JSON list of C-alpha atoms and ligand atoms in Angstrom, two decimals:
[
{"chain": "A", "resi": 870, "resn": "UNK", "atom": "CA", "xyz": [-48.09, 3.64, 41.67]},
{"chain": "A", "resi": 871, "resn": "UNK", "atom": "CA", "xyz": [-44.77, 1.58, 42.28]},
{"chain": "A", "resi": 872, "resn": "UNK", "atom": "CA", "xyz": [-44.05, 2.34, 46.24]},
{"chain": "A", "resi": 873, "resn": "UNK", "atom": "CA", "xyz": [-40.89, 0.86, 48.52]},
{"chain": "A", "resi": 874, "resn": "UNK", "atom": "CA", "xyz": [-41.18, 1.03, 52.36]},
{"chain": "A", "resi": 875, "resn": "UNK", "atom": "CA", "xyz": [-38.07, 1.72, 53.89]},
{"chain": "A", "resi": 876, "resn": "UNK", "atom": "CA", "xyz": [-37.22, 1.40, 57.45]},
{"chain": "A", "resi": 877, "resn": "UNK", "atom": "CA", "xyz": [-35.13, 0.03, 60.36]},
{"chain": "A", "resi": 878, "resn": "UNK", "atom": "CA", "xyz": [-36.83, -3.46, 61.44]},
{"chain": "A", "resi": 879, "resn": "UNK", "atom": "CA", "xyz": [-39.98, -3.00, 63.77]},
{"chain": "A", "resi": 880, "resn": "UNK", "atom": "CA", "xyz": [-40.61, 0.10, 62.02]},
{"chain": "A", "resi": 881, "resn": "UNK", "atom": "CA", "xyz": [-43.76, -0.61, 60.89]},
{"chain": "A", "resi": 882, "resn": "UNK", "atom": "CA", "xyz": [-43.45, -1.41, 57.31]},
{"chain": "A", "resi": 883, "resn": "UNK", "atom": "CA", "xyz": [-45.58, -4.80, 57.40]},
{"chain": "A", "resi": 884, "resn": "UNK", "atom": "CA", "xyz": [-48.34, -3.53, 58.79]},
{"chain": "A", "resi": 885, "resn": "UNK", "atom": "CA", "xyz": [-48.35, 0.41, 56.82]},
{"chain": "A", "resi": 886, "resn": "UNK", "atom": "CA", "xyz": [-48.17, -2.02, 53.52]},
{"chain": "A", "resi": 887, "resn": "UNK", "atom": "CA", "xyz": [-50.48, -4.09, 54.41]},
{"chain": "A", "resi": 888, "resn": "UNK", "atom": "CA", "xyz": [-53.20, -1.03, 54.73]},
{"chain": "A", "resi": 889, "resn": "UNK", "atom": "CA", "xyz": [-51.79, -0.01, 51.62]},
{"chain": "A", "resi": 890, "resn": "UNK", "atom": "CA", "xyz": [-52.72, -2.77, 49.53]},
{"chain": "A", "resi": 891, "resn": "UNK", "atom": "CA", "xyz": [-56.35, -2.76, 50.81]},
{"chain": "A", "resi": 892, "resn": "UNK", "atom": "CA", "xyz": [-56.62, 0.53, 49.89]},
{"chain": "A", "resi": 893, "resn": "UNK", "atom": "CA", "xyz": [-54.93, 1.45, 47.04]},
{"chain": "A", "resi": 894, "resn": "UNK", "atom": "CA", "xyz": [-55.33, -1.89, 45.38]},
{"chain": "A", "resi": 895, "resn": "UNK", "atom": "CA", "xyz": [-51.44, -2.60, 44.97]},
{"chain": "A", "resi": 896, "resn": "UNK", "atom": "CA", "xyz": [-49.94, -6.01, 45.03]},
{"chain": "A", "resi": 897, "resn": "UNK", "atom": "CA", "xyz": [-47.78, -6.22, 48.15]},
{"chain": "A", "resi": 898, "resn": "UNK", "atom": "CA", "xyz": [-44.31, -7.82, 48.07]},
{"chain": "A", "resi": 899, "resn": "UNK", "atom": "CA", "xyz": [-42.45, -8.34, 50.94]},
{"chain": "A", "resi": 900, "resn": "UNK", "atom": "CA", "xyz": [-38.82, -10.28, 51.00]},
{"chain": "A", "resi": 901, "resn": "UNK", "atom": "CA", "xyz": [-39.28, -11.25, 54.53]},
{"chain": "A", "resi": 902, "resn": "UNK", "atom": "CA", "xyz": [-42.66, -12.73, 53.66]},
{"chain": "A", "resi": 903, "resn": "UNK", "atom": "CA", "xyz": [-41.63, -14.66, 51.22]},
{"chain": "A", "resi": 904, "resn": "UNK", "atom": "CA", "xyz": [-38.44, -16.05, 52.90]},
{"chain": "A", "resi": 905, "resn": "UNK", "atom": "CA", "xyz": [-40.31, -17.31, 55.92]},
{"chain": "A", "resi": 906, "resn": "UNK", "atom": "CA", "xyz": [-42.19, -19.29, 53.59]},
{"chain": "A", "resi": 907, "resn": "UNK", "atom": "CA", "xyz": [-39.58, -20.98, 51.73]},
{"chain": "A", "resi": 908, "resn": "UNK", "atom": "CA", "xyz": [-38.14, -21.85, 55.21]},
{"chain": "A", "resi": 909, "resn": "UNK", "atom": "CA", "xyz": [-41.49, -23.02, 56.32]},
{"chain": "A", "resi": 910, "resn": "UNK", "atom": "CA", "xyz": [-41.82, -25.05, 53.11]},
{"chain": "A", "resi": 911, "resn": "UNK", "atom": "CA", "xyz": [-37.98, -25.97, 53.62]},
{"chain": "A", "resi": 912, "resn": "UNK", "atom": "CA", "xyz": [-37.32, -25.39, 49.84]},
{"chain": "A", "resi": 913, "resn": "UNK", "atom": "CA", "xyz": [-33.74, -25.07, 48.94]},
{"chain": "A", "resi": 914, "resn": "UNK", "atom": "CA", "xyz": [-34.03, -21.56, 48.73]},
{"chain": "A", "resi": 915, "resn": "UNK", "atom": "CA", "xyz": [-35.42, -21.32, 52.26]},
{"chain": "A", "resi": 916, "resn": "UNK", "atom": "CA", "xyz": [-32.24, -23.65, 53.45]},
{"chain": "A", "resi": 917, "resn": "UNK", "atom": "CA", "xyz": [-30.15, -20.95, 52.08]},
{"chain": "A", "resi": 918, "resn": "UNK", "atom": "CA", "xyz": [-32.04, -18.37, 53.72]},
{"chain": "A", "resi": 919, "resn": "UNK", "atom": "CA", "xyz": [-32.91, -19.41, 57.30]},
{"chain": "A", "resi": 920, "resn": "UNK", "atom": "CA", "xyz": [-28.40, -19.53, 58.14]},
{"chain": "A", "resi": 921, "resn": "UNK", "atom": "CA", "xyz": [-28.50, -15.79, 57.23]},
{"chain": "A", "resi": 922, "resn": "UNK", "atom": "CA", "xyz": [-31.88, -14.90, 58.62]},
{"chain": "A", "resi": 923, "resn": "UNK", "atom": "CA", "xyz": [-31.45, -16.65, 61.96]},
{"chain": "A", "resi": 924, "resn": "UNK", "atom": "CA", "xyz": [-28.24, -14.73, 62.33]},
{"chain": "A", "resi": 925, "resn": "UNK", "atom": "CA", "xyz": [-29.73, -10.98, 61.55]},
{"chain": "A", "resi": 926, "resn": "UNK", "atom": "CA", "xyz": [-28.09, -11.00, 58.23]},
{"chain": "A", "resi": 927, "resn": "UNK", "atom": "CA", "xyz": [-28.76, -10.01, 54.49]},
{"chain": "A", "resi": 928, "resn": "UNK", "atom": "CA", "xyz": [-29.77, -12.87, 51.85]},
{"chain": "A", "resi": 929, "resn": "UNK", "atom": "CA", "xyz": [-26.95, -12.01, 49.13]},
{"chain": "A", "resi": 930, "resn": "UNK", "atom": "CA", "xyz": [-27.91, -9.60, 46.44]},
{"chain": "A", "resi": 931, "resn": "UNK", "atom": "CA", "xyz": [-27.89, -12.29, 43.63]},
{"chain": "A", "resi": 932, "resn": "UNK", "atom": "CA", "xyz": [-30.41, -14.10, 45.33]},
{"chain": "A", "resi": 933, "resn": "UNK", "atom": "CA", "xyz": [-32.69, -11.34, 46.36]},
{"chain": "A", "resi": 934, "resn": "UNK", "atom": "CA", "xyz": [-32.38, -9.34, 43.44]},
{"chain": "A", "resi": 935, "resn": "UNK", "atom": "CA", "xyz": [-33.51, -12.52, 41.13]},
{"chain": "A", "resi": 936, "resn": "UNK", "atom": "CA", "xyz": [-36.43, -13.62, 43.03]},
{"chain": "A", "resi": 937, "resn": "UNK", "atom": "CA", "xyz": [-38.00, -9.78, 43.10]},
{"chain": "A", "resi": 938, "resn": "UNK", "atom": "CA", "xyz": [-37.30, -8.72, 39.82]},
{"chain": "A", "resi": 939, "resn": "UNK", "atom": "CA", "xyz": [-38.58, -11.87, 38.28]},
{"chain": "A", "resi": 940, "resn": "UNK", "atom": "CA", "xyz": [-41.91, -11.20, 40.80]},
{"chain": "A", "resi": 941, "resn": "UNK", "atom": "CA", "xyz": [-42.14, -7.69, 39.72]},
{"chain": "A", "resi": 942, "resn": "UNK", "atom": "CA", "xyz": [-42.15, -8.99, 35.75]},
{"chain": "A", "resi": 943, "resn": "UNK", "atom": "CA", "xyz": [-45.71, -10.56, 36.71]},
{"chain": "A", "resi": 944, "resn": "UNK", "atom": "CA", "xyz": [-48.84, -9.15, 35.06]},
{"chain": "A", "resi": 945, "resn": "UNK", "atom": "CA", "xyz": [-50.57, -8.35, 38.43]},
{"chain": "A", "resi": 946, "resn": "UNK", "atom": "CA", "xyz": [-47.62, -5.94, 38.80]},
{"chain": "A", "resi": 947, "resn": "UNK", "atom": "CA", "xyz": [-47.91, -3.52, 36.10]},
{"chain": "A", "resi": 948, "resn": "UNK", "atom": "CA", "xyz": [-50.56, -1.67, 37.71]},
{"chain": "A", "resi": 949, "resn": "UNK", "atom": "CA", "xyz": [-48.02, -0.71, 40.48]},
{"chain": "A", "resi": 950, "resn": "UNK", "atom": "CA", "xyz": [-46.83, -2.70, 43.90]},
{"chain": "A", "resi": 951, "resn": "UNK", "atom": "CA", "xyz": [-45.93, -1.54, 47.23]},
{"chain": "A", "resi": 952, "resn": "UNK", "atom": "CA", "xyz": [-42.51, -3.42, 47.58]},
{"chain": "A", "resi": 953, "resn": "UNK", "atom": "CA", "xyz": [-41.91, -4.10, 52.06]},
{"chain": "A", "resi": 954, "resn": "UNK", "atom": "CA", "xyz": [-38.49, -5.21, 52.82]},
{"chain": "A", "resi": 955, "resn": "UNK", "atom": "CA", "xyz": [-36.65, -4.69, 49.34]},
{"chain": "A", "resi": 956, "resn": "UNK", "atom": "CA", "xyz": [-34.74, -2.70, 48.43]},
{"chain": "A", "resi": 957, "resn": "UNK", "atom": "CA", "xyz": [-32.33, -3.01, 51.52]},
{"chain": "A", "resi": 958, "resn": "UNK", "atom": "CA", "xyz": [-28.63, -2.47, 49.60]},
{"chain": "A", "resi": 959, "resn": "UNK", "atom": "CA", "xyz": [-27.24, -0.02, 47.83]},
{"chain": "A", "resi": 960, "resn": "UNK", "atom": "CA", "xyz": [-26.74, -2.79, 45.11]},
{"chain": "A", "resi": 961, "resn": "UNK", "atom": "CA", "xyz": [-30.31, -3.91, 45.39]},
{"chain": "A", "resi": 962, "resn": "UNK", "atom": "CA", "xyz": [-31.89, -0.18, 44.93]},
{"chain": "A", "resi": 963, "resn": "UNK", "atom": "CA", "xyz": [-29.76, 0.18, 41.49]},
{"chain": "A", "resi": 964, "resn": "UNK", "atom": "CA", "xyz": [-30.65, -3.10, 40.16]},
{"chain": "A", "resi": 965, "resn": "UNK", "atom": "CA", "xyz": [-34.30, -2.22, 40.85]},
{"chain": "A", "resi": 966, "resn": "UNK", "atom": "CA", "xyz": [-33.51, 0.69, 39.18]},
{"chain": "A", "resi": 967, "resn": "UNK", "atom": "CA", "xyz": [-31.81, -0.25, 36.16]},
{"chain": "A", "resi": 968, "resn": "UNK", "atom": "CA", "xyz": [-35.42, -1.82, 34.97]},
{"chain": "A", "resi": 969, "resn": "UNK", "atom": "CA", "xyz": [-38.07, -0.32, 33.70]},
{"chain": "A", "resi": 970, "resn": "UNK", "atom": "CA", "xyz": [-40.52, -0.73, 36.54]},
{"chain": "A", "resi": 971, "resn": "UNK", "atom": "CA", "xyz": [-37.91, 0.97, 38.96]},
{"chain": "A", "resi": 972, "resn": "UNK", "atom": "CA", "xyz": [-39.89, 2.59, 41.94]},
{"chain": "A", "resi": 973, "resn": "UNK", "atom": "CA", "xyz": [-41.29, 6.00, 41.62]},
{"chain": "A", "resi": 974, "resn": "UNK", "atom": "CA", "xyz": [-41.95, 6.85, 45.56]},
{"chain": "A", "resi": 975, "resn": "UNK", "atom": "CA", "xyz": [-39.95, 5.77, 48.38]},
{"chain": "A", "resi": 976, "resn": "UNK", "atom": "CA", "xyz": [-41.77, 6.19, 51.59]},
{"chain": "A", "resi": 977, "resn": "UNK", "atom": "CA", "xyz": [-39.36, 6.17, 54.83]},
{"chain": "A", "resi": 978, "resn": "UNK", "atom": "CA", "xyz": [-40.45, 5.17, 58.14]},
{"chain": "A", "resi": 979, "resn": "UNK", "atom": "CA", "xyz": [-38.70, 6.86, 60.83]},
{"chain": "A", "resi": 980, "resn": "UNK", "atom": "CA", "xyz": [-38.54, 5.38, 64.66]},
{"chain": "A", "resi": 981, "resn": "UNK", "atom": "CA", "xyz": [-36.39, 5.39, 67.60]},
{"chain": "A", "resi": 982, "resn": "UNK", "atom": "CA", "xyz": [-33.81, 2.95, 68.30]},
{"chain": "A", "resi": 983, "resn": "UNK", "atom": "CA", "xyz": [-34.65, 2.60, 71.82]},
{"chain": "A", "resi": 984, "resn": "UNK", "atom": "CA", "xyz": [-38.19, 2.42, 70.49]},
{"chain": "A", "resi": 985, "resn": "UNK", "atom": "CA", "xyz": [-37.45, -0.20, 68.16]},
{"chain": "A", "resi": 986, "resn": "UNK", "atom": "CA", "xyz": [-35.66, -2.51, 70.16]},
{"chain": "A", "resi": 987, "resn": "UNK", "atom": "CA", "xyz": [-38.48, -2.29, 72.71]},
{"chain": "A", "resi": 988, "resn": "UNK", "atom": "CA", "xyz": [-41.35, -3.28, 69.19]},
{"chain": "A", "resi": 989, "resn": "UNK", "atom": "CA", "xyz": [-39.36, -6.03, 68.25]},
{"chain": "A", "resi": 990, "resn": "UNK", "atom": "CA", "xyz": [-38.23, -7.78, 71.54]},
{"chain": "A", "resi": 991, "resn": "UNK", "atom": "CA", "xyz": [-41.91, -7.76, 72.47]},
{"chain": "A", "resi": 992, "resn": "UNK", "atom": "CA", "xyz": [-42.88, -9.63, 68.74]},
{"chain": "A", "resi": 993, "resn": "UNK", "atom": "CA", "xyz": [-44.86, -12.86, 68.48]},
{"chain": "A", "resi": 994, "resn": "UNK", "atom": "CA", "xyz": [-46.58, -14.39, 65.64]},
{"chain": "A", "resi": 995, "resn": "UNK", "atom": "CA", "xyz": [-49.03, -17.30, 64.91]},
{"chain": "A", "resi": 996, "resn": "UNK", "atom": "CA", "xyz": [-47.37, -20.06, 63.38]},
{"chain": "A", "resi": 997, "resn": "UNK", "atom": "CA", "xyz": [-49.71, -21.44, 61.42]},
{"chain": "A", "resi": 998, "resn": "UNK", "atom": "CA", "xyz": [-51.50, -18.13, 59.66]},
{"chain": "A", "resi": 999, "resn": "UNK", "atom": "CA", "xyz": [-48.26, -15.88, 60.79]},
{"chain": "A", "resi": 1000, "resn": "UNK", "atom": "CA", "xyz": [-50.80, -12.82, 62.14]},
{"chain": "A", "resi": 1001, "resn": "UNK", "atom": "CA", "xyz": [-48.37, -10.94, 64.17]},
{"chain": "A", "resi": 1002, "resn": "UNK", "atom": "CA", "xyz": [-48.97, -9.70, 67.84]},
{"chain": "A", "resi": 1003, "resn": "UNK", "atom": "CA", "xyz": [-47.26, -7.12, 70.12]},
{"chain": "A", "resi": 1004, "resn": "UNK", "atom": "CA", "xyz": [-47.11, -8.00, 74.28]},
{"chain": "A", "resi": 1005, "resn": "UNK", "atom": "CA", "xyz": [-48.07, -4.73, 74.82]},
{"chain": "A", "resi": 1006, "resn": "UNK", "atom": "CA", "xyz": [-49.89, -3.09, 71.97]},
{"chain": "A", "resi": 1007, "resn": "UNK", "atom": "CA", "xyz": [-51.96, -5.65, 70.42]},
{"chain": "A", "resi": 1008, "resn": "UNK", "atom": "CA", "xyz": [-51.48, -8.80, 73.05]},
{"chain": "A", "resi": 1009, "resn": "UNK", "atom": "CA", "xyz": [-53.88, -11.96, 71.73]},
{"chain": "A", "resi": 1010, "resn": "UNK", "atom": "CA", "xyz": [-56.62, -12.32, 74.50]},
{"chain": "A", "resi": 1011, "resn": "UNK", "atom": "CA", "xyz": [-55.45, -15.70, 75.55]},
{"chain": "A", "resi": 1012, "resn": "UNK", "atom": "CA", "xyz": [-51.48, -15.73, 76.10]},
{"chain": "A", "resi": 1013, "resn": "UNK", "atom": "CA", "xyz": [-49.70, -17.63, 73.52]},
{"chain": "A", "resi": 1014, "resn": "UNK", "atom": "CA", "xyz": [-52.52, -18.55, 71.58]},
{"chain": "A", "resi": 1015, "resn": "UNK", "atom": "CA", "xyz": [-54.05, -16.67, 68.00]},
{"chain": "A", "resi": 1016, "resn": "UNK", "atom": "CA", "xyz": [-57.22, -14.57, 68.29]},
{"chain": "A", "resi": 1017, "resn": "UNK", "atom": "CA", "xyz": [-57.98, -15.59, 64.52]},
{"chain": "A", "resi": 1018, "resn": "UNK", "atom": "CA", "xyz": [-56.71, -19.77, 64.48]},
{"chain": "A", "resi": 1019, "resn": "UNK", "atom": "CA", "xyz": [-56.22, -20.91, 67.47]},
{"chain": "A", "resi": 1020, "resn": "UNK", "atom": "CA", "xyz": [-52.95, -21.83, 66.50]},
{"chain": "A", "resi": 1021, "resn": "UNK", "atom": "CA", "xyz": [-49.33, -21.61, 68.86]},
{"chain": "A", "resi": 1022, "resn": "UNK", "atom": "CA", "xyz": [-47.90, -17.78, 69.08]},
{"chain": "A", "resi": 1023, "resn": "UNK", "atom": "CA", "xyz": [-43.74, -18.02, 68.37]},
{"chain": "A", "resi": 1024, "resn": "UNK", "atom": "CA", "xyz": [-41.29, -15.41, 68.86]},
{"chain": "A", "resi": 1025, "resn": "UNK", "atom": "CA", "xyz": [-39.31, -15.22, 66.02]},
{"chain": "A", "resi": 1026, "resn": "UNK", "atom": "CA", "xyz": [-35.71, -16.62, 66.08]},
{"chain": "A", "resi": 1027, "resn": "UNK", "atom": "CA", "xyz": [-34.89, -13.41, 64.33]},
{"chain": "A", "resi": 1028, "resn": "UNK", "atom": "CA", "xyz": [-36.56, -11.14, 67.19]},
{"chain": "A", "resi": 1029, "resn": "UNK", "atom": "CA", "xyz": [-33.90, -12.83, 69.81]},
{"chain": "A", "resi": 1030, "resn": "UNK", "atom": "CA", "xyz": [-32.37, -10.09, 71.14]},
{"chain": "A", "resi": 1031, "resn": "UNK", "atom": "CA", "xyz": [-28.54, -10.45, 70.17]},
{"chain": "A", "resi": 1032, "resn": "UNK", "atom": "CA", "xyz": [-30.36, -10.91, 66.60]},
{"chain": "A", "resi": 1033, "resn": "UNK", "atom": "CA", "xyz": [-32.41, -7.74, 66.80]},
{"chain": "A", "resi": 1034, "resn": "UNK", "atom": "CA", "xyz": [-28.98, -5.95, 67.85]},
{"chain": "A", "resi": 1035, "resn": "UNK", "atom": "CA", "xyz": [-27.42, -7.60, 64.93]},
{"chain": "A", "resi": 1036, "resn": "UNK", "atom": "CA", "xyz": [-30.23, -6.56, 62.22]},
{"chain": "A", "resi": 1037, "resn": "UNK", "atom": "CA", "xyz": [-30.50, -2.97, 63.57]},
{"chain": "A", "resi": 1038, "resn": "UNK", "atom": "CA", "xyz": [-26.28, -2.45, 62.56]},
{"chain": "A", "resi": 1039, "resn": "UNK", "atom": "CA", "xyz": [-27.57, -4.23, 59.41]},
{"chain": "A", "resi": 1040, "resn": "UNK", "atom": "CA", "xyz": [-29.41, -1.74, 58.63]},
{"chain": "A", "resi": 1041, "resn": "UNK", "atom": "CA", "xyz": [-27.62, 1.10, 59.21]},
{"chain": "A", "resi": 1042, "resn": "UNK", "atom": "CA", "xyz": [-24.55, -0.06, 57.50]},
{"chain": "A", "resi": 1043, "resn": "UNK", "atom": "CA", "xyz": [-26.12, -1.30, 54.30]},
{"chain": "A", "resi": 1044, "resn": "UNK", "atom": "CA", "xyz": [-29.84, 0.00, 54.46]},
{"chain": "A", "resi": 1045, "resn": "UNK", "atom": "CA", "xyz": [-29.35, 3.40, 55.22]},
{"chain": "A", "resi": 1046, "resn": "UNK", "atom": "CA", "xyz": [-26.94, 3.79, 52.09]},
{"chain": "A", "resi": 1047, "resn": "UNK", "atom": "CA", "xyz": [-30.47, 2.82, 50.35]},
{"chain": "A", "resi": 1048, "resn": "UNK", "atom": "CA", "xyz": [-31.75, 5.99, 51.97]},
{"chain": "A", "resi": 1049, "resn": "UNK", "atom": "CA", "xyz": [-29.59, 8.10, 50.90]},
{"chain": "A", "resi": 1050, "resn": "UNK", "atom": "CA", "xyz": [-29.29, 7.23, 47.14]},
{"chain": "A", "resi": 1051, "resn": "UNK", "atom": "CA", "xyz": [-33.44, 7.96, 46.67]},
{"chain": "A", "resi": 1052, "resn": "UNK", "atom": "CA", "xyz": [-32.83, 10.91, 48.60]},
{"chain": "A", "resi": 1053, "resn": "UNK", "atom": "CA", "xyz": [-30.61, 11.95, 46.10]},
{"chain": "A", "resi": 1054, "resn": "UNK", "atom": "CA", "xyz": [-33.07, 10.96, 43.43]},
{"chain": "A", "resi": 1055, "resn": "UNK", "atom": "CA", "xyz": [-35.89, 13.13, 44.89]},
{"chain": "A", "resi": 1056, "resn": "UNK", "atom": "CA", "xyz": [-38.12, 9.87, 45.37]},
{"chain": "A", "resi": 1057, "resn": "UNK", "atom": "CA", "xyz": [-37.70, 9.67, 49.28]},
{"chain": "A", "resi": 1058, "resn": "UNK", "atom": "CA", "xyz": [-40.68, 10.71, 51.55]},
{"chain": "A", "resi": 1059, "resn": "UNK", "atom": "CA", "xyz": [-39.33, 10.55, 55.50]},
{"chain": "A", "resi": 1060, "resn": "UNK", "atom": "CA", "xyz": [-42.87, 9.64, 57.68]},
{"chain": "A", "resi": 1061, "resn": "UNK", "atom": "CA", "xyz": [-43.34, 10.15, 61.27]},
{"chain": "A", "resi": 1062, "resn": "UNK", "atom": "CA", "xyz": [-43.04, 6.11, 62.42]},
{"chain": "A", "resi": 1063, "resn": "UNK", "atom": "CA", "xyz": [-43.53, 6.60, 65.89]},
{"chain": "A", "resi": 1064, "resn": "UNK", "atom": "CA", "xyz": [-46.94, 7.69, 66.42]},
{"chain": "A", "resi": 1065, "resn": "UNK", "atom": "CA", "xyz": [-50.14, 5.79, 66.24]},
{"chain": "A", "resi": 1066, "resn": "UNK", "atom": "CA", "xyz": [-50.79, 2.98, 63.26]},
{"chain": "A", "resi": 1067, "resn": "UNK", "atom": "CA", "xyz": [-53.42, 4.99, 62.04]},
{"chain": "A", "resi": 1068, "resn": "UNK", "atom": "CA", "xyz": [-51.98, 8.37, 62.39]},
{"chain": "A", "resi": 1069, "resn": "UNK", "atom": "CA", "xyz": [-48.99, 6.71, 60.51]},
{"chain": "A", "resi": 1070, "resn": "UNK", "atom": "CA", "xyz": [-51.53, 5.27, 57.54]},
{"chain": "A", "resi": 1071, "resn": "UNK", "atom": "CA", "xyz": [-52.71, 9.16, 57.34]},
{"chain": "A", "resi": 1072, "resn": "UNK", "atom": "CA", "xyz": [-49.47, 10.71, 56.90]},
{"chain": "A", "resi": 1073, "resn": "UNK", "atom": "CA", "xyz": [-48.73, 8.55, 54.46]},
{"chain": "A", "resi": 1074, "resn": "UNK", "atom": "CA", "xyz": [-51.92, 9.14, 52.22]},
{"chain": "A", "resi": 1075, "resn": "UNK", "atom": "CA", "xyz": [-51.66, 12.72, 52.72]},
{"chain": "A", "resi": 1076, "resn": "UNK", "atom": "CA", "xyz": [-47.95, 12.46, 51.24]},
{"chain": "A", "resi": 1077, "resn": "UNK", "atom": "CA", "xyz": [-49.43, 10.05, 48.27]},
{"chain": "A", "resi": 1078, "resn": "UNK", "atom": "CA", "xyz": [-51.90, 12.61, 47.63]},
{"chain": "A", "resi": 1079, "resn": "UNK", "atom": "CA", "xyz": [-49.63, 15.36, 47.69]},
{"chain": "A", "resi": 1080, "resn": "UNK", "atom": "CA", "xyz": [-47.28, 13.19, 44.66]},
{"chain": "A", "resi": 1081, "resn": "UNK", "atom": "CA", "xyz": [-49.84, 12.81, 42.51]},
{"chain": "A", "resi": 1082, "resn": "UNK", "atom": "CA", "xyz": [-50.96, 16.11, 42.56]},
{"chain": "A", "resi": 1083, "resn": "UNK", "atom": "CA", "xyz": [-47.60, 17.57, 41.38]},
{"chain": "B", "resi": 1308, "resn": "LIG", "atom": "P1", "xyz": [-37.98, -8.72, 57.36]},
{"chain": "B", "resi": 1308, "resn": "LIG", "atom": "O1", "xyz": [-39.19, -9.48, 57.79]},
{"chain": "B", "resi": 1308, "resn": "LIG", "atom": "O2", "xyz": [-38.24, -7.79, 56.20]},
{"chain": "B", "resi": 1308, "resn": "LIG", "atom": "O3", "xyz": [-37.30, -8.01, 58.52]},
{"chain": "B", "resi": 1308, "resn": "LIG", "atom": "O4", "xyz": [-36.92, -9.78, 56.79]},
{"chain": "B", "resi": 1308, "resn": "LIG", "atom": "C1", "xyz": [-36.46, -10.84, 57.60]},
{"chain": "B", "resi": 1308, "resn": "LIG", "atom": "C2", "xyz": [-35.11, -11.32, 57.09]},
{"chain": "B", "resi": 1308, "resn": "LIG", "atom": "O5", "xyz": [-35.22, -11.76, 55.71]},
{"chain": "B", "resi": 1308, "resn": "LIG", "atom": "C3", "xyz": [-34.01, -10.27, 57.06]},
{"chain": "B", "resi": 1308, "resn": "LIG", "atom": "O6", "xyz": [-33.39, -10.10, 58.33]},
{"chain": "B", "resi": 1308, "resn": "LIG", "atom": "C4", "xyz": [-33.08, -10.86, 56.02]},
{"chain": "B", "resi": 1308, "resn": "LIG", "atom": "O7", "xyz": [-32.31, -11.94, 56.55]},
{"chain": "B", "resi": 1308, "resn": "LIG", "atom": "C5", "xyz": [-34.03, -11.43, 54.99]},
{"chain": "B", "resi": 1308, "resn": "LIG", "atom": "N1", "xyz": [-34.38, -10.41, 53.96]},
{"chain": "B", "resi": 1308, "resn": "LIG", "atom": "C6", "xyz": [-35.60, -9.86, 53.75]},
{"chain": "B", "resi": 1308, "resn": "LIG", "atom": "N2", "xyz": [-35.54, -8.97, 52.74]},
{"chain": "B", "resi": 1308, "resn": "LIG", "atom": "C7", "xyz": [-34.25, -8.95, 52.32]},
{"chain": "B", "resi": 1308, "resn": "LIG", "atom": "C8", "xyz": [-33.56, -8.22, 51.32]},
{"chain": "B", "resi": 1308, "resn": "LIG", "atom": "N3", "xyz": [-34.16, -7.31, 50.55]},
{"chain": "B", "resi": 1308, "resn": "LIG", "atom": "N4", "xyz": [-32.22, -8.46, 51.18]},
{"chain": "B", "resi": 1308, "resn": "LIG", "atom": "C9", "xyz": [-31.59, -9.38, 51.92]},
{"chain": "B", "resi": 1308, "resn": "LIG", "atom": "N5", "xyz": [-32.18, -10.09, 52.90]},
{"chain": "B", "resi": 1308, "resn": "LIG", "atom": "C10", "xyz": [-33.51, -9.89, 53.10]}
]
């Protein structure tokens, strides 16, 4: 199965795609993932990155487009991937598109603005294994610390809060577009992203279920 999870940031998309790939088996890709590291690494692709990401805004399209479809042209992809973060333009969803592992379900997370803002401005993750805590959902035990490493809890510089303002017009002026052209395609699924994680993970499977039985 070749699944995308779109969604406004803080809408859950990490963590549904990350019970995804445990249970379907699916190789998970996820942009954002993979740009922290090259920043963390400080490769010369995460130098380009980290001025757009630490300002809320979109790696260009040439660059995005590149790294995931040469990722998707790996052999542990041809059994399917759940892609987390991509594809987040207009430009991006036809280039995806124009190959022949193009996705076949789009799964969009629906949430709240108010209740977004209020998910990511309370974000912190572990910087050394990057496990990702909420303040008032899923708080580490000791304050600051990681449950699993022991290592320092950040916020990110993206989860500022004149950043999170800036990502969430992002996405409505060049994500949503994205919405709407797999809606047109018949390959969008909207899901209930403000309830419970779980309740969220069975929605989701129910829909899955539902597409493979047509
Ligand atoms: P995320 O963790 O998915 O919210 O991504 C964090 C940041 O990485 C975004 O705010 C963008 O700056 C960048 N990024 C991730 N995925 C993409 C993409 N598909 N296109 C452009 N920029 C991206």
């Amino acid at each position: 199965m070749r699944i995308a999870l779109l969604g406004a940031p803080g809408s859950g998309k990490g963590t549904q795609a990350l019970m995804l790939q445990k249970r379907l088996g699916l190789i998970h890709i996820s942009t954002g993932d993979i740009f922290r590291a090259s920043v963390k690494s400080q490769s010369v692709l995460g130098e380009k990155a980290k001025t757009y990401m630490d300002q809320g805004e979109l790696i260009p399209d040439p660059i995005v487009v590149e790294l995931v479809i040469e990722r998707l042209q790996k052999l542990d992809c041809q059994k399917g991937y759940i892609l987390d973060g991509f594809p987040r333009t207009k430009t991006q969803a036809e280039a995806l598109e124009d190959t022949e592992f193009g996705v076949e379900i789009v799964l969009c997370l629906d949430v709240p603005d108010e209740e977004l803002v209020k998910r990511l401005t309370g974000r912190q993750t572990c910087l050394t294994c990057g496990h990702l805590y909420h303040m008032t959902s899923s708080a580490p035990k000791q304050a600051g610390v990681c449950d699993q490493c022991q290592g320092l809890l950040k916020i990110r510089d993206d989860d500022l809060p004149d950043v999170v303002k800036k990502r969430l017009e992002v996405y409505k002026r060049l994500t949503l577009p994205v919405v709407t052209f797999y809606r047109e395609k018949k390959k969008l699924i909207d899901i209930n992203g403000h309830q419970e994680i779980d309740q969220i993970f069975h929605e989701i499977l129910q829909e899955l279920t539902r597409e493979q039985l047509k």
